[in-house]
Amino acid sequence: MVREIKYRARVLNSKKWIYRQPFHIRGTWYMYNSLWDIVPIQHKTLGQYTGLKDKNGVEIYEGDIFYAPGNIAGEEFIGVVEWDSESARFITRGYPYLTNEDCFVKGNIYENPELLEVAE
């Protein structure tokens, strides 16, 4: 079985997202853009594709905010997709057993941090 390995990150000093393989040169992280120009990225926004899509077919990346509208014991749930190195898998912080069929991507922690404030 071959799993697609993809990444996304924001372009440095921009709100634009880029989807390519990252690389590191002399302290700075980069990706190639669609024209194959080397573009510096905001390393903290770098997230790996989980290999899954939400119930609407949207690709799920690390840092995405996952939303379950009353699917979990009748309760609304909002959580963040992150890598759990102990179990070597992607989980949703706050509720590790959500499935992609239960939920959808509502945003991400970089563009929509206010979604998490509402959840707290």
C-alpha atoms as an extended CHARMM CRD file, in Angstrom:
* protein
*
       120  EXT
         1         1  MET       CA              0.0000000000        0.0000000000        0.0000000000  PROA      1               0.0000000000
         2         2  VAL       CA              1.3640000000        3.3910000000       -0.9860000000  PROA      2               0.0000000000
         3         3  ARG       CA              0.3400000000        6.4170000000        1.0580000000  PROA      3               0.0000000000
         4         4  GLU       CA              0.5920000000        9.8380000000       -0.5110000000  PROA      4               0.0000000000
         5         5  ILE       CA              3.1330000000       11.9920000000        1.3540000000  PROA      5               0.0000000000
         6         6  LYS       CA              2.3380000000       15.7030000000        0.9980000000  PROA      6               0.0000000000
         7         7  TYR       CA              2.9510000000       18.8550000000        2.9930000000  PROA      7               0.0000000000
         8         8  ARG       CA              1.5600000000       22.3590000000        3.1790000000  PROA      8               0.0000000000
         9         9  ALA       CA              2.8960000000       25.5880000000        4.6700000000  PROA      9               0.0000000000
        10        10  ARG       CA              2.3320000000       29.3070000000        4.4310000000  PROA      10              0.0000000000
        11        11  VAL       CA              4.6610000000       31.3800000000        2.3020000000  PROA      11              0.0000000000
        12        12  LEU       CA              6.9020000000       33.5910000000        4.4560000000  PROA      12              0.0000000000
        13        13  ASN       CA              5.3690000000       37.0680000000        5.0120000000  PROA      13              0.0000000000
        14        14  SER       CA              2.1910000000       36.0230000000        3.2210000000  PROA      14              0.0000000000
        15        15  LYS       CA             -1.1580000000       34.3840000000        3.9040000000  PROA      15              0.0000000000
        16        16  LYS       CA             -0.8120000000       32.1860000000        0.8050000000  PROA      16              0.0000000000
        17        17  TRP       CA             -0.5360000000       28.4070000000        1.2570000000  PROA      17              0.0000000000
        18        18  ILE       CA              1.8180000000       26.2500000000       -0.7810000000  PROA      18              0.0000000000
        19        19  TYR       CA              1.6170000000       22.4570000000       -1.1690000000  PROA      19              0.0000000000
        20        20  ARG       CA              4.9650000000       20.8250000000       -1.9330000000  PROA      20              0.0000000000
        21        21  GLN       CA              7.8570000000       18.9470000000       -0.3480000000  PROA      21              0.0000000000
        22        22  PRO       CA              9.7350000000       21.1500000000        2.1780000000  PROA      22              0.0000000000
        23        23  PHE       CA             13.5060000000       21.4200000000        2.3620000000  PROA      23              0.0000000000
        24        24  HSD       CA             15.9440000000       23.2030000000        4.6640000000  PROA      24              0.0000000000
        25        25  ILE       CA             18.9620000000       25.3010000000        3.6700000000  PROA      25              0.0000000000
        26        26  ARG       CA             21.1460000000       27.2530000000        6.1120000000  PROA      26              0.0000000000
        27        27  GLY       CA             18.5010000000       27.8080000000        8.7660000000  PROA      27              0.0000000000
        28        28  THR       CA             15.5610000000       28.5510000000        6.4610000000  PROA      28              0.0000000000
        29        29  TRP       CA             12.7680000000       26.2530000000        5.2480000000  PROA      29              0.0000000000
        30        30  TYR       CA             11.6320000000       26.3710000000        1.6160000000  PROA      30              0.0000000000
        31        31  MET       CA              9.2320000000       24.8030000000       -0.8780000000  PROA      31              0.0000000000
        32        32  TYR       CA              8.9850000000       25.0730000000       -4.6420000000  PROA      32              0.0000000000
        33        33  ASN       CA              5.9700000000       26.9840000000       -5.9430000000  PROA      33              0.0000000000
        34        34  SER       CA              3.9380000000       25.9670000000       -9.0000000000  PROA      34              0.0000000000
        35        35  LEU       CA              6.5030000000       27.6730000000      -11.2740000000  PROA      35              0.0000000000
        36        36  TRP       CA              9.3410000000       25.7680000000       -9.5550000000  PROA      36              0.0000000000
        37        37  ASP       CA             10.7190000000       28.9140000000       -7.9340000000  PROA      37              0.0000000000
        38        38  ILE       CA             12.2040000000       28.4100000000       -4.4700000000  PROA      38              0.0000000000
        39        39  VAL       CA              9.9450000000       30.0910000000       -1.9040000000  PROA      39              0.0000000000
        40        40  PRO       CA             10.7220000000       30.5740000000        1.8250000000  PROA      40              0.0000000000
        41        41  ILE       CA              7.9710000000       29.2630000000        4.1230000000  PROA      41              0.0000000000
        42        42  GLN       CA              6.7920000000       29.8580000000        7.6840000000  PROA      42              0.0000000000
        43        43  HSD       CA              8.1790000000       26.7010000000        9.2970000000  PROA      43              0.0000000000
        44        44  LYS       CA              5.7160000000       26.7620000000       12.2100000000  PROA      44              0.0000000000
        45        45  THR       CA              2.8390000000       26.3400000000        9.7060000000  PROA      45              0.0000000000
        46        46  LEU       CA              4.3420000000       23.2400000000        8.0750000000  PROA      46              0.0000000000
        47        47  GLY       CA              1.9060000000       20.3300000000        8.2820000000  PROA      47              0.0000000000
        48        48  GLN       CA              1.8200000000       16.8480000000        6.8060000000  PROA      48              0.0000000000
        49        49  TYR       CA             -1.1530000000       15.3920000000        4.9480000000  PROA      49              0.0000000000
        50        50  THR       CA             -2.7140000000       12.6120000000        7.0370000000  PROA      50              0.0000000000
        51        51  GLY       CA             -3.6380000000       10.5450000000        4.0070000000  PROA      51              0.0000000000
        52        52  LEU       CA             -7.3240000000       10.9970000000        4.8670000000  PROA      52              0.0000000000
        53        53  LYS       CA            -10.1800000000       13.2060000000        3.7180000000  PROA      53              0.0000000000
        54        54  ASP       CA            -13.0540000000       14.4920000000        5.8380000000  PROA      54              0.0000000000
        55        55  LYS       CA            -16.6920000000       13.6060000000        5.2350000000  PROA      55              0.0000000000
        56        56  ASN       CA            -16.8230000000       16.3230000000        2.5380000000  PROA      56              0.0000000000
        57        57  GLY       CA            -13.7460000000       15.0510000000        0.6780000000  PROA      57              0.0000000000
        58        58  VAL       CA            -11.3760000000       17.7800000000        1.9790000000  PROA      58              0.0000000000
        59        59  GLU       CA             -7.7830000000       16.6560000000        2.5970000000  PROA      59              0.0000000000
        60        60  ILE       CA             -6.8770000000       16.6150000000        6.3090000000  PROA      60              0.0000000000
        61        61  TYR       CA             -3.5290000000       18.1300000000        7.3620000000  PROA      61              0.0000000000
        62        62  GLU       CA             -1.7170000000       18.5060000000       10.6470000000  PROA      62              0.0000000000
        63        63  GLY       CA             -2.9290000000       21.7340000000       12.2700000000  PROA      63              0.0000000000
        64        64  ASP       CA             -6.4420000000       21.4830000000       10.8510000000  PROA      64              0.0000000000
        65        65  ILE       CA             -9.3880000000       22.1560000000       13.1360000000  PROA      65              0.0000000000
        66        66  PHE       CA            -11.7660000000       19.2110000000       13.0330000000  PROA      66              0.0000000000
        67        67  TYR       CA            -15.4480000000       19.7230000000       13.8410000000  PROA      67              0.0000000000
        68        68  ALA       CA            -18.0500000000       17.1200000000       14.8430000000  PROA      68              0.0000000000
        69        69  PRO       CA            -21.5400000000       18.6790000000       14.9220000000  PROA      69              0.0000000000
        70        70  GLY       CA            -23.1330000000       16.5750000000       17.6470000000  PROA      70              0.0000000000
        71        71  ASN       CA            -21.7180000000       13.2600000000       16.4300000000  PROA      71              0.0000000000
        72        72  ILE       CA            -19.9130000000       12.3680000000       19.6650000000  PROA      72              0.0000000000
        73        73  ALA       CA            -22.4880000000       11.2540000000       22.2550000000  PROA      73              0.0000000000
        74        74  GLY       CA            -24.7280000000       14.0400000000       20.9680000000  PROA      74              0.0000000000
        75        75  GLU       CA            -22.1220000000       16.6770000000       21.8630000000  PROA      75              0.0000000000
        76        76  GLU       CA            -20.5320000000       19.1850000000       19.5070000000  PROA      76              0.0000000000
        77        77  PHE       CA            -16.7460000000       18.7570000000       19.3700000000  PROA      77              0.0000000000
        78        78  ILE       CA            -13.8810000000       20.8840000000       18.0160000000  PROA      78              0.0000000000
        79        79  GLY       CA            -10.2900000000       19.6000000000       18.0460000000  PROA      79              0.0000000000
        80        80  VAL       CA             -6.8910000000       19.9650000000       16.3810000000  PROA      80              0.0000000000
        81        81  VAL       CA             -5.3110000000       17.3080000000       14.1610000000  PROA      81              0.0000000000
        82        82  GLU       CA             -1.7790000000       16.5570000000       15.3440000000  PROA      82              0.0000000000
        83        83  TRP       CA              0.8910000000       13.8590000000       15.2350000000  PROA      83              0.0000000000
        84        84  ASP       CA              1.1370000000       11.6000000000       18.2990000000  PROA      84              0.0000000000
        85        85  SER       CA              4.6620000000       10.1600000000       18.3610000000  PROA      85              0.0000000000
        86        86  GLU       CA              3.8290000000        7.6860000000       21.1580000000  PROA      86              0.0000000000
        87        87  SER       CA              1.2760000000        5.8670000000       19.0290000000  PROA      87              0.0000000000
        88        88  ALA       CA              2.8470000000        6.8450000000       15.6620000000  PROA      88              0.0000000000
        89        89  ARG       CA             -0.3960000000        8.2040000000       14.2280000000  PROA      89              0.0000000000
        90        90  PHE       CA             -2.3690000000       11.3640000000       13.6580000000  PROA      90              0.0000000000
        91        91  ILE       CA             -4.9300000000       12.1370000000       16.3810000000  PROA      91              0.0000000000
        92        92  THR       CA             -7.3970000000       14.8720000000       17.2110000000  PROA      92              0.0000000000
        93        93  ARG       CA             -6.2190000000       16.6090000000       20.3870000000  PROA      93              0.0000000000
        94        94  GLY       CA             -8.9550000000       16.4320000000       22.9920000000  PROA      94              0.0000000000
        95        95  TYR       CA            -10.6610000000       13.3930000000       21.4850000000  PROA      95              0.0000000000
        96        96  PRO       CA             -8.2350000000       10.9210000000       19.8980000000  PROA      96              0.0000000000
        97        97  TYR       CA            -10.8510000000        8.5230000000       18.4870000000  PROA      97              0.0000000000
        98        98  LEU       CA            -12.6760000000       10.7060000000       15.9800000000  PROA      98              0.0000000000
        99        99  THR       CA            -12.8930000000        9.3210000000       12.4810000000  PROA      99              0.0000000000
       100       100  ASN       CA            -12.8200000000       11.2680000000        9.2540000000  PROA      100             0.0000000000
       101       101  GLU       CA            -16.3420000000       10.0090000000        8.4690000000  PROA      101             0.0000000000
       102       102  ASP       CA            -17.6880000000       11.7220000000       11.6240000000  PROA      102             0.0000000000
       103       103  CYS       CA            -16.2250000000       15.1770000000       11.1040000000  PROA      103             0.0000000000
       104       104  PHE       CA            -15.1610000000       17.8820000000        8.7220000000  PROA      104             0.0000000000
       105       105  VAL       CA            -12.3090000000       20.3860000000        8.5100000000  PROA      105             0.0000000000
       106       106  LYS       CA            -13.5850000000       23.7440000000        9.7310000000  PROA      106             0.0000000000
       107       107  GLY       CA            -10.3090000000       25.6600000000        9.3980000000  PROA      107             0.0000000000
       108       108  ASN       CA             -6.7880000000       25.5220000000       10.7810000000  PROA      108             0.0000000000
       109       109  ILE       CA             -4.9490000000       26.8230000000       13.8270000000  PROA      109             0.0000000000
       110       110  TYR       CA             -3.1030000000       29.5070000000       11.8250000000  PROA      110             0.0000000000
       111       111  GLU       CA             -6.0270000000       31.1610000000       10.0380000000  PROA      111             0.0000000000
       112       112  ASN       CA             -8.8500000000       30.3820000000       12.4740000000  PROA      112             0.0000000000
       113       113  PRO       CA             -7.5090000000       30.2620000000       16.0660000000  PROA      113             0.0000000000
       114       114  GLU       CA            -10.7640000000       31.8480000000       17.2720000000  PROA      114             0.0000000000
       115       115  LEU       CA            -12.5430000000       28.5450000000       16.5800000000  PROA      115             0.0000000000
       116       116  LEU       CA            -10.5640000000       26.9710000000       19.4200000000  PROA      116             0.0000000000
       117       117  GLU       CA            -11.3850000000       29.8250000000       21.8160000000  PROA      117             0.0000000000
       118       118  VAL       CA            -15.0830000000       29.1080000000       21.2840000000  PROA      118             0.0000000000
       119       119  ALA       CA            -14.4760000000       25.4340000000       22.0820000000  PROA      119             0.0000000000
       120       120  GLU       CA            -12.7690000000       26.1340000000       25.4320000000  PROA      120             0.0000000000
